[in-house]
């Protein structure tokens, strides 16, 4: 986390000494990420054999325009596997960013968007847009906006329930998030039962389960744009979040 308060030279020396001799975990994790990502692009059904040279040739063709010819392997990699892999990394990064922000703010390692009701609220908003049949409007931004708005409303509801006499204990906030989240999650199968349309119900289930089957480069760009906005927002609000995490005393 970013240190927002000034440290004297003695404190700064102790802070740096605590990290000397530690393995470069960030570098190790990044290397592992690229290894797993590369393996996921190459491995697949036995009917389709993709080699490392095919992957390098595909990336070279599309990034550096070394060749204008494409084959079935190139299309599988560039149009299907690479967008899915890129979107998977973006979604994982956004979940990690949200989890770190909640855990730092609430000073509780159990806090995450699922516990605090944010995920349930966003799922309800996305489900309503999917049921209304306008999920693909404005290149999918309508569904993203609805999920964001309903997630904010869920947090506001959790905050109002957990606040007593102007104070909001962390434990009450987490318990209220579990209650509100359970209630909102129950609304989704209820709406699906009322829908009684197999096509929309199946599509909604795949969406809520986090399917990456329909990943495209447009959605990849959308995910990384939202990830960048989240990182910038949390960095800009880091000092205010640190003050809030110190408690109300």
PDB file of C-alpha atoms in Angstrom:
ATOM      1  CA  UNK A   1       0.000   0.000   0.000  1.00  0.00           C
ATOM      2  CA  UNK A   2       1.063   3.603  -0.562  1.00  0.00           C
ATOM      3  CA  UNK A   3       2.458   5.381   2.468  1.00  0.00           C
ATOM      4  CA  UNK A   4       0.438   8.569   2.761  1.00  0.00           C
ATOM      5  CA  UNK A   5       2.009   9.969   5.924  1.00  0.00           C
ATOM      6  CA  UNK A   6       5.506  11.382   6.312  1.00  0.00           C
ATOM      7  CA  UNK A   7       8.063   9.213   8.110  1.00  0.00           C
ATOM      8  CA  UNK A   8      11.125  10.409   9.924  1.00  0.00           C
ATOM      9  CA  UNK A   9      14.525   9.046   8.758  1.00  0.00           C
ATOM     10  CA  UNK A  10      14.594   6.392  11.504  1.00  0.00           C
ATOM     11  CA  UNK A  11      11.139   5.097  10.574  1.00  0.00           C
ATOM     12  CA  UNK A  12      12.034   5.147   6.880  1.00  0.00           C
ATOM     13  CA  UNK A  13      15.189   3.117   7.524  1.00  0.00           C
ATOM     14  CA  UNK A  14      13.285   0.500   9.514  1.00  0.00           C
ATOM     15  CA  UNK A  15      10.597   0.372   6.841  1.00  0.00           C
ATOM     16  CA  UNK A  16      13.151  -0.306   4.103  1.00  0.00           C
ATOM     17  CA  UNK A  17      15.107  -2.804   6.179  1.00  0.00           C
ATOM     18  CA  UNK A  18      12.005  -4.921   6.660  1.00  0.00           C
ATOM     19  CA  UNK A  19      11.899  -5.548   2.914  1.00  0.00           C
ATOM     20  CA  UNK A  20      15.589  -6.174   2.341  1.00  0.00           C
ATOM     21  CA  UNK A  21      16.419  -9.759   1.571  1.00  0.00           C
ATOM     22  CA  UNK A  22      12.822 -10.575   0.660  1.00  0.00           C
ATOM     23  CA  UNK A  23      12.254 -12.529  -2.566  1.00  0.00           C
ATOM     24  CA  UNK A  24      10.870 -10.433  -5.445  1.00  0.00           C
ATOM     25  CA  UNK A  25       7.373 -11.859  -5.153  1.00  0.00           C
ATOM     26  CA  UNK A  26       5.900  -9.392  -7.652  1.00  0.00           C
ATOM     27  CA  UNK A  27       8.393 -10.371 -10.341  1.00  0.00           C
ATOM     28  CA  UNK A  28       7.816 -14.072  -9.643  1.00  0.00           C
ATOM     29  CA  UNK A  29       4.047 -13.660  -9.865  1.00  0.00           C
ATOM     30  CA  UNK A  30       4.267 -11.700 -13.130  1.00  0.00           C
ATOM     31  CA  UNK A  31       6.498 -14.366 -14.680  1.00  0.00           C
ATOM     32  CA  UNK A  32       4.108 -17.097 -13.531  1.00  0.00           C
ATOM     33  CA  UNK A  33       1.188 -15.135 -14.979  1.00  0.00           C
ATOM     34  CA  UNK A  34       2.761 -14.990 -18.434  1.00  0.00           C
ATOM     35  CA  UNK A  35       3.744 -18.659 -18.276  1.00  0.00           C
ATOM     36  CA  UNK A  36       0.190 -19.709 -17.414  1.00  0.00           C
ATOM     37  CA  UNK A  37      -1.245 -17.344 -20.038  1.00  0.00           C
ATOM     38  CA  UNK A  38       1.053 -18.750 -22.720  1.00  0.00           C
ATOM     39  CA  UNK A  39       0.181 -22.314 -21.755  1.00  0.00           C
ATOM     40  CA  UNK A  40      -3.542 -21.529 -21.902  1.00  0.00           C
ATOM     41  CA  UNK A  41      -3.124 -20.201 -25.446  1.00  0.00           C
ATOM     42  CA  UNK A  42      -1.273 -23.266 -26.672  1.00  0.00           C
ATOM     43  CA  UNK A  43      -3.130 -26.041 -24.875  1.00  0.00           C
ATOM     44  CA  UNK A  44      -6.525 -27.069 -26.166  1.00  0.00           C
ATOM     45  CA  UNK A  45      -8.445 -29.833 -27.931  1.00  0.00           C
ATOM     46  CA  UNK A  46      -6.313 -32.539 -29.496  1.00  0.00           C
ATOM     47  CA  UNK A  47      -7.956 -31.898 -32.871  1.00  0.00           C
ATOM     48  CA  UNK A  48      -6.325 -28.442 -32.982  1.00  0.00           C
ATOM     49  CA  UNK A  49      -2.569 -28.473 -32.566  1.00  0.00           C
ATOM     50  CA  UNK A  50      -1.068 -25.101 -31.656  1.00  0.00           C
ATOM     51  CA  UNK A  51       2.677 -24.766 -31.154  1.00  0.00           C
ATOM     52  CA  UNK A  52       4.803 -22.011 -29.672  1.00  0.00           C
ATOM     53  CA  UNK A  53       5.888 -21.006 -33.172  1.00  0.00           C
ATOM     54  CA  UNK A  54       2.227 -20.601 -34.177  1.00  0.00           C
ATOM     55  CA  UNK A  55       1.664 -18.262 -31.233  1.00  0.00           C
ATOM     56  CA  UNK A  56       4.761 -16.195 -32.028  1.00  0.00           C
ATOM     57  CA  UNK A  57       3.804 -16.005 -35.712  1.00  0.00           C
ATOM     58  CA  UNK A  58       0.254 -14.922 -34.842  1.00  0.00           C
ATOM     59  CA  UNK A  59       1.418 -12.145 -32.530  1.00  0.00           C
ATOM     60  CA  UNK A  60       4.011 -11.030 -35.055  1.00  0.00           C
ATOM     61  CA  UNK A  61       1.452 -10.914 -37.869  1.00  0.00           C
ATOM     62  CA  UNK A  62      -1.067  -8.804 -35.984  1.00  0.00           C
ATOM     63  CA  UNK A  63       1.242  -6.589 -33.935  1.00  0.00           C
ATOM     64  CA  UNK A  64       4.000  -5.927 -36.469  1.00  0.00           C
ATOM     65  CA  UNK A  65       2.169  -6.789 -39.724  1.00  0.00           C
ATOM     66  CA  UNK A  66       4.902  -9.155 -40.850  1.00  0.00           C
ATOM     67  CA  UNK A  67       2.435 -11.065 -43.008  1.00  0.00           C
ATOM     68  CA  UNK A  68      -1.030 -10.501 -44.426  1.00  0.00           C
ATOM     69  CA  UNK A  69      -1.952 -14.159 -44.793  1.00  0.00           C
ATOM     70  CA  UNK A  70      -3.980 -15.889 -42.083  1.00  0.00           C
ATOM     71  CA  UNK A  71      -4.945 -19.480 -41.504  1.00  0.00           C
ATOM     72  CA  UNK A  72      -7.311 -21.305 -39.192  1.00  0.00           C
ATOM     73  CA  UNK A  73      -4.752 -21.451 -36.348  1.00  0.00           C
ATOM     74  CA  UNK A  74      -4.153 -17.717 -36.622  1.00  0.00           C
ATOM     75  CA  UNK A  75      -7.878 -16.996 -36.439  1.00  0.00           C
ATOM     76  CA  UNK A  76      -8.352 -19.330 -33.476  1.00  0.00           C
ATOM     77  CA  UNK A  77      -5.570 -17.633 -31.559  1.00  0.00           C
ATOM     78  CA  UNK A  78      -6.268 -13.996 -32.422  1.00  0.00           C
ATOM     79  CA  UNK A  79     -10.072 -14.046 -32.496  1.00  0.00           C
ATOM     80  CA  UNK A  80     -10.848 -16.562 -29.735  1.00  0.00           C
ATOM     81  CA  UNK A  81      -8.079 -17.596 -27.369  1.00  0.00           C
ATOM     82  CA  UNK A  82      -6.107 -14.357 -26.951  1.00  0.00           C
ATOM     83  CA  UNK A  83      -9.206 -12.188 -26.251  1.00  0.00           C
ATOM     84  CA  UNK A  84     -10.399 -14.720 -23.688  1.00  0.00           C
ATOM     85  CA  UNK A  85      -6.992 -14.809 -22.030  1.00  0.00           C
ATOM     86  CA  UNK A  86      -6.673 -11.021 -21.982  1.00  0.00           C
ATOM     87  CA  UNK A  87     -10.180 -10.575 -20.591  1.00  0.00           C
ATOM     88  CA  UNK A  88      -9.530 -13.201 -17.913  1.00  0.00           C
ATOM     89  CA  UNK A  89      -6.460 -11.305 -16.691  1.00  0.00           C
ATOM     90  CA  UNK A  90      -8.385  -8.019 -16.659  1.00  0.00           C
ATOM     91  CA  UNK A  91     -11.289  -9.487 -14.687  1.00  0.00           C
ATOM     92  CA  UNK A  92      -8.900 -11.066 -12.189  1.00  0.00           C
ATOM     93  CA  UNK A  93      -7.044  -7.765 -11.765  1.00  0.00           C
ATOM     94  CA  UNK A  94     -10.297  -5.877 -11.165  1.00  0.00           C
ATOM     95  CA  UNK A  95     -11.457  -8.398  -8.558  1.00  0.00           C
ATOM     96  CA  UNK A  96      -8.072  -8.191  -6.823  1.00  0.00           C
ATOM     97  CA  UNK A  97      -8.162  -4.385  -6.882  1.00  0.00           C
ATOM     98  CA  UNK A  98     -11.660  -4.293  -5.390  1.00  0.00           C
ATOM     99  CA  UNK A  99     -10.729  -6.850  -2.741  1.00  0.00           C
ATOM    100  CA  UNK A 100      -7.600  -4.947  -1.681  1.00  0.00           C
ATOM    101  CA  UNK A 101      -9.547  -1.682  -1.490  1.00  0.00           C
ATOM    102  CA  UNK A 102     -12.268  -3.223   0.702  1.00  0.00           C
ATOM    103  CA  UNK A 103      -9.794  -5.032   2.957  1.00  0.00           C
ATOM    104  CA  UNK A 104      -7.700  -1.910   3.440  1.00  0.00           C
ATOM    105  CA  UNK A 105     -10.721   0.307   4.019  1.00  0.00           C
ATOM    106  CA  UNK A 106     -12.491  -1.993   6.472  1.00  0.00           C
ATOM    107  CA  UNK A 107      -9.291  -3.371   8.029  1.00  0.00           C
ATOM    108  CA  UNK A 108     -10.667  -6.884   7.671  1.00  0.00           C
ATOM    109  CA  UNK A 109      -9.117  -9.668   5.545  1.00  0.00           C
ATOM    110  CA  UNK A 110     -12.571 -11.159   4.941  1.00  0.00           C
ATOM    111  CA  UNK A 111     -13.935  -8.054   3.242  1.00  0.00           C
ATOM    112  CA  UNK A 112     -14.494  -8.359  -0.491  1.00  0.00           C
ATOM    113  CA  UNK A 113     -17.169  -7.325  -3.002  1.00  0.00           C
ATOM    114  CA  UNK A 114     -19.083 -10.569  -2.370  1.00  0.00           C
ATOM    115  CA  UNK A 115     -19.210 -10.143   1.415  1.00  0.00           C
ATOM    116  CA  UNK A 116     -20.178  -6.468   1.296  1.00  0.00           C
ATOM    117  CA  UNK A 117     -23.051  -6.979  -1.157  1.00  0.00           C
ATOM    118  CA  UNK A 118     -21.494  -5.110  -4.089  1.00  0.00           C
ATOM    119  CA  UNK A 119     -21.289  -8.169  -6.334  1.00  0.00           C
ATOM    120  CA  UNK A 120     -24.901  -9.126  -5.631  1.00  0.00           C
ATOM    121  CA  UNK A 121     -26.116  -5.596  -6.351  1.00  0.00           C
ATOM    122  CA  UNK A 122     -24.176  -5.423  -9.614  1.00  0.00           C
ATOM    123  CA  UNK A 123     -25.461  -8.850 -10.626  1.00  0.00           C
ATOM    124  CA  UNK A 124     -29.059  -7.739 -10.105  1.00  0.00           C
ATOM    125  CA  UNK A 125     -28.557  -4.665 -12.286  1.00  0.00           C
ATOM    126  CA  UNK A 126     -26.893  -6.690 -15.024  1.00  0.00           C
ATOM    127  CA  UNK A 127     -29.615  -9.347 -14.806  1.00  0.00           C
ATOM    128  CA  UNK A 128     -32.395  -6.778 -15.186  1.00  0.00           C
ATOM    129  CA  UNK A 129     -30.735  -5.328 -18.283  1.00  0.00           C
ATOM    130  CA  UNK A 130     -30.276  -8.840 -19.694  1.00  0.00           C
ATOM    131  CA  UNK A 131     -33.939  -9.645 -19.074  1.00  0.00           C
ATOM    132  CA  UNK A 132     -34.994  -6.370 -20.715  1.00  0.00           C
ATOM    133  CA  UNK A 133     -33.030  -7.389 -23.817  1.00  0.00           C
ATOM    134  CA  UNK A 134     -30.859  -4.250 -24.003  1.00  0.00           C
ATOM    135  CA  UNK A 135     -27.592  -5.738 -22.722  1.00  0.00           C
ATOM    136  CA  UNK A 136     -25.815  -5.154 -26.050  1.00  0.00           C
ATOM    137  CA  UNK A 137     -26.928  -1.526 -26.425  1.00  0.00           C
ATOM    138  CA  UNK A 138     -24.116   1.026 -26.806  1.00  0.00           C
ATOM    139  CA  UNK A 139     -21.571  -1.771 -27.272  1.00  0.00           C
ATOM    140  CA  UNK A 140     -22.461  -3.237 -23.865  1.00  0.00           C
ATOM    141  CA  UNK A 141     -22.004  -0.033 -21.873  1.00  0.00           C
ATOM    142  CA  UNK A 142     -25.680  -0.035 -20.857  1.00  0.00           C
ATOM    143  CA  UNK A 143     -25.190  -3.279 -18.963  1.00  0.00           C
ATOM    144  CA  UNK A 144     -21.944  -2.036 -17.421  1.00  0.00           C
ATOM    145  CA  UNK A 145     -23.620   1.184 -16.297  1.00  0.00           C
ATOM    146  CA  UNK A 146     -26.588  -0.662 -14.832  1.00  0.00           C
ATOM    147  CA  UNK A 147     -24.305  -3.038 -12.925  1.00  0.00           C
ATOM    148  CA  UNK A 148     -22.258  -0.135 -11.566  1.00  0.00           C
ATOM    149  CA  UNK A 149     -25.323   1.864 -10.510  1.00  0.00           C
ATOM    150  CA  UNK A 150     -26.992  -1.083  -8.780  1.00  0.00           C
ATOM    151  CA  UNK A 151     -23.716  -1.945  -7.029  1.00  0.00           C
ATOM    152  CA  UNK A 152     -23.514   1.612  -5.670  1.00  0.00           C
ATOM    153  CA  UNK A 153     -27.129   1.405  -4.479  1.00  0.00           C
ATOM    154  CA  UNK A 154     -26.361  -1.881  -2.718  1.00  0.00           C
ATOM    155  CA  UNK A 155     -23.435  -0.281  -0.848  1.00  0.00           C
ATOM    156  CA  UNK A 156     -25.613   2.676   0.148  1.00  0.00           C
ATOM    157  CA  UNK A 157     -28.272   0.275   1.472  1.00  0.00           C
ATOM    158  CA  UNK A 158     -25.668  -1.701   3.436  1.00  0.00           C
ATOM    159  CA  UNK A 159     -24.259   1.518   4.881  1.00  0.00           C
ATOM    160  CA  UNK A 160     -27.680   2.780   5.934  1.00  0.00           C
ATOM    161  CA  UNK A 161     -28.563  -0.509   7.635  1.00  0.00           C
ATOM    162  CA  UNK A 162     -25.246  -0.772   9.501  1.00  0.00           C
ATOM    163  CA  UNK A 163     -25.166   2.856  10.689  1.00  0.00           C
ATOM    164  CA  UNK A 164     -26.484   3.474  14.207  1.00  0.00           C
ATOM    165  CA  UNK A 165     -26.351   6.834  16.006  1.00  0.00           C
ATOM    166  CA  UNK A 166     -24.060   8.200  13.333  1.00  0.00           C
ATOM    167  CA  UNK A 167     -21.500   5.387  13.719  1.00  0.00           C
ATOM    168  CA  UNK A 168     -20.788   2.489  11.359  1.00  0.00           C
ATOM    169  CA  UNK A 169     -18.944  -0.414  13.030  1.00  0.00           C
ATOM    170  CA  UNK A 170     -16.988  -2.585  10.619  1.00  0.00           C
ATOM    171  CA  UNK A 171     -18.563  -5.816  11.899  1.00  0.00           C
ATOM    172  CA  UNK A 172     -22.056  -4.401  11.440  1.00  0.00           C
ATOM    173  CA  UNK A 173     -21.156  -3.279   7.927  1.00  0.00           C
ATOM    174  CA  UNK A 174     -19.918  -6.764   6.982  1.00  0.00           C
ATOM    175  CA  UNK A 175     -22.925  -8.520   8.509  1.00  0.00           C
ATOM    176  CA  UNK A 176     -25.297  -6.105   6.777  1.00  0.00           C
ATOM    177  CA  UNK A 177     -23.462  -6.794   3.520  1.00  0.00           C
ATOM    178  CA  UNK A 178     -24.002 -10.529   3.917  1.00  0.00           C
ATOM    179  CA  UNK A 179     -27.716 -10.009   4.591  1.00  0.00           C
ATOM    180  CA  UNK A 180     -28.267  -7.593   1.703  1.00  0.00           C
ATOM    181  CA  UNK A 181     -26.163  -9.735  -0.626  1.00  0.00           C
ATOM    182  CA  UNK A 182     -28.178 -12.863   0.186  1.00  0.00           C
ATOM    183  CA  UNK A 183     -31.414 -10.987  -0.423  1.00  0.00           C
ATOM    184  CA  UNK A 184     -30.245  -9.593  -3.757  1.00  0.00           C
ATOM    185  CA  UNK A 185     -28.870 -12.937  -4.950  1.00  0.00           C
ATOM    186  CA  UNK A 186     -32.268 -14.514  -4.237  1.00  0.00           C
ATOM    187  CA  UNK A 187     -33.938 -11.983  -6.544  1.00  0.00           C
ATOM    188  CA  UNK A 188     -32.051 -13.315  -9.558  1.00  0.00           C
ATOM    189  CA  UNK A 189     -33.459 -16.891  -9.630  1.00  0.00           C
ATOM    190  CA  UNK A 190     -36.855 -15.421  -8.723  1.00  0.00           C
ATOM    191  CA  UNK A 191     -36.763 -13.163 -11.790  1.00  0.00           C
ATOM    192  CA  UNK A 192     -35.561 -16.082 -13.903  1.00  0.00           C
ATOM    193  CA  UNK A 193     -38.512 -18.176 -12.719  1.00  0.00           C
ATOM    194  CA  UNK A 194     -40.900 -15.396 -13.688  1.00  0.00           C
ATOM    195  CA  UNK A 195     -39.186 -14.984 -17.036  1.00  0.00           C
ATOM    196  CA  UNK A 196     -39.975 -18.521 -18.265  1.00  0.00           C
ATOM    197  CA  UNK A 197     -37.932 -18.080 -21.433  1.00  0.00           C
ATOM    198  CA  UNK A 198     -35.253 -20.682 -21.944  1.00  0.00           C
ATOM    199  CA  UNK A 199     -32.983 -18.634 -24.213  1.00  0.00           C
ATOM    200  CA  UNK A 200     -32.733 -15.578 -21.943  1.00  0.00           C
ATOM    201  CA  UNK A 201     -32.442 -17.736 -18.823  1.00  0.00           C
ATOM    202  CA  UNK A 202     -29.522 -19.726 -20.243  1.00  0.00           C
ATOM    203  CA  UNK A 203     -27.722 -16.589 -21.421  1.00  0.00           C
ATOM    204  CA  UNK A 204     -28.237 -14.953 -18.028  1.00  0.00           C
ATOM    205  CA  UNK A 205     -26.886 -17.990 -16.184  1.00  0.00           C
ATOM    206  CA  UNK A 206     -23.736 -18.039 -18.313  1.00  0.00           C
ATOM    207  CA  UNK A 207     -23.309 -14.306 -17.747  1.00  0.00           C
ATOM    208  CA  UNK A 208     -23.623 -14.576 -13.958  1.00  0.00           C
ATOM    209  CA  UNK A 209     -21.273 -17.564 -13.849  1.00  0.00           C
ATOM    210  CA  UNK A 210     -18.626 -15.452 -15.553  1.00  0.00           C
ATOM    211  CA  UNK A 211     -18.440 -17.112 -18.947  1.00  0.00           C
ATOM    212  CA  UNK A 212     -15.752 -15.761 -21.270  1.00  0.00           C
ATOM    213  CA  UNK A 213     -17.160 -17.554 -24.290  1.00  0.00           C
ATOM    214  CA  UNK A 214     -18.226 -14.319 -25.971  1.00  0.00           C
ATOM    215  CA  UNK A 215     -14.973 -12.431 -25.323  1.00  0.00           C
ATOM    216  CA  UNK A 216     -14.072 -10.009 -28.093  1.00  0.00           C
ATOM    217  CA  UNK A 217     -11.429  -7.361 -28.545  1.00  0.00           C
ATOM    218  CA  UNK A 218     -14.087  -4.704 -27.904  1.00  0.00           C
ATOM    219  CA  UNK A 219     -14.869  -6.210 -24.505  1.00  0.00           C
ATOM    220  CA  UNK A 220     -11.165  -6.601 -23.772  1.00  0.00           C
ATOM    221  CA  UNK A 221     -10.618  -2.892 -24.367  1.00  0.00           C
ATOM    222  CA  UNK A 222     -13.661  -2.130 -22.216  1.00  0.00           C
ATOM    223  CA  UNK A 223     -12.308  -4.231 -19.337  1.00  0.00           C
ATOM    224  CA  UNK A 224      -8.868  -2.641 -19.414  1.00  0.00           C
ATOM    225  CA  UNK A 225     -10.397   0.836 -19.618  1.00  0.00           C
ATOM    226  CA  UNK A 226     -12.460   0.134 -16.481  1.00  0.00           C
ATOM    227  CA  UNK A 227      -9.407  -1.364 -14.771  1.00  0.00           C
ATOM    228  CA  UNK A 228      -7.368   1.760 -15.520  1.00  0.00           C
ATOM    229  CA  UNK A 229     -10.141   4.003 -14.191  1.00  0.00           C
ATOM    230  CA  UNK A 230     -10.316   1.939 -10.992  1.00  0.00           C
ATOM    231  CA  UNK A 231      -6.558   2.062 -10.415  1.00  0.00           C
ATOM    232  CA  UNK A 232      -6.412   5.827 -10.998  1.00  0.00           C
ATOM    233  CA  UNK A 233      -9.436   6.450  -8.744  1.00  0.00           C
ATOM    234  CA  UNK A 234      -8.047   4.405  -5.853  1.00  0.00           C
ATOM    235  CA  UNK A 235      -4.636   6.045  -6.181  1.00  0.00           C
ATOM    236  CA  UNK A 236      -6.229   9.508  -6.151  1.00  0.00           C
ATOM    237  CA  UNK A 237      -8.418   8.672  -3.143  1.00  0.00           C
ATOM    238  CA  UNK A 238      -5.737   6.756  -1.223  1.00  0.00           C
ATOM    239  CA  UNK A 239      -5.248   9.441   1.451  1.00  0.00           C
ATOM    240  CA  UNK A 240      -8.988   9.748   2.118  1.00  0.00           C
ATOM    241  CA  UNK A 241      -9.345   5.967   2.288  1.00  0.00           C
ATOM    242  CA  UNK A 242      -6.457   5.764   4.755  1.00  0.00           C
ATOM    243  CA  UNK A 243      -8.175   8.335   6.985  1.00  0.00           C
ATOM    244  CA  UNK A 244     -11.441   6.407   6.877  1.00  0.00           C
ATOM    245  CA  UNK A 245      -9.670   3.143   7.715  1.00  0.00           C
ATOM    246  CA  UNK A 246      -8.319   4.702  10.932  1.00  0.00           C
ATOM    247  CA  UNK A 247     -11.825   4.598  12.396  1.00  0.00           C
ATOM    248  CA  UNK A 248     -14.291   7.168  13.599  1.00  0.00           C
ATOM    249  CA  UNK A 249     -12.541   7.928  16.875  1.00  0.00           C
TER     250      UNK A 249
END
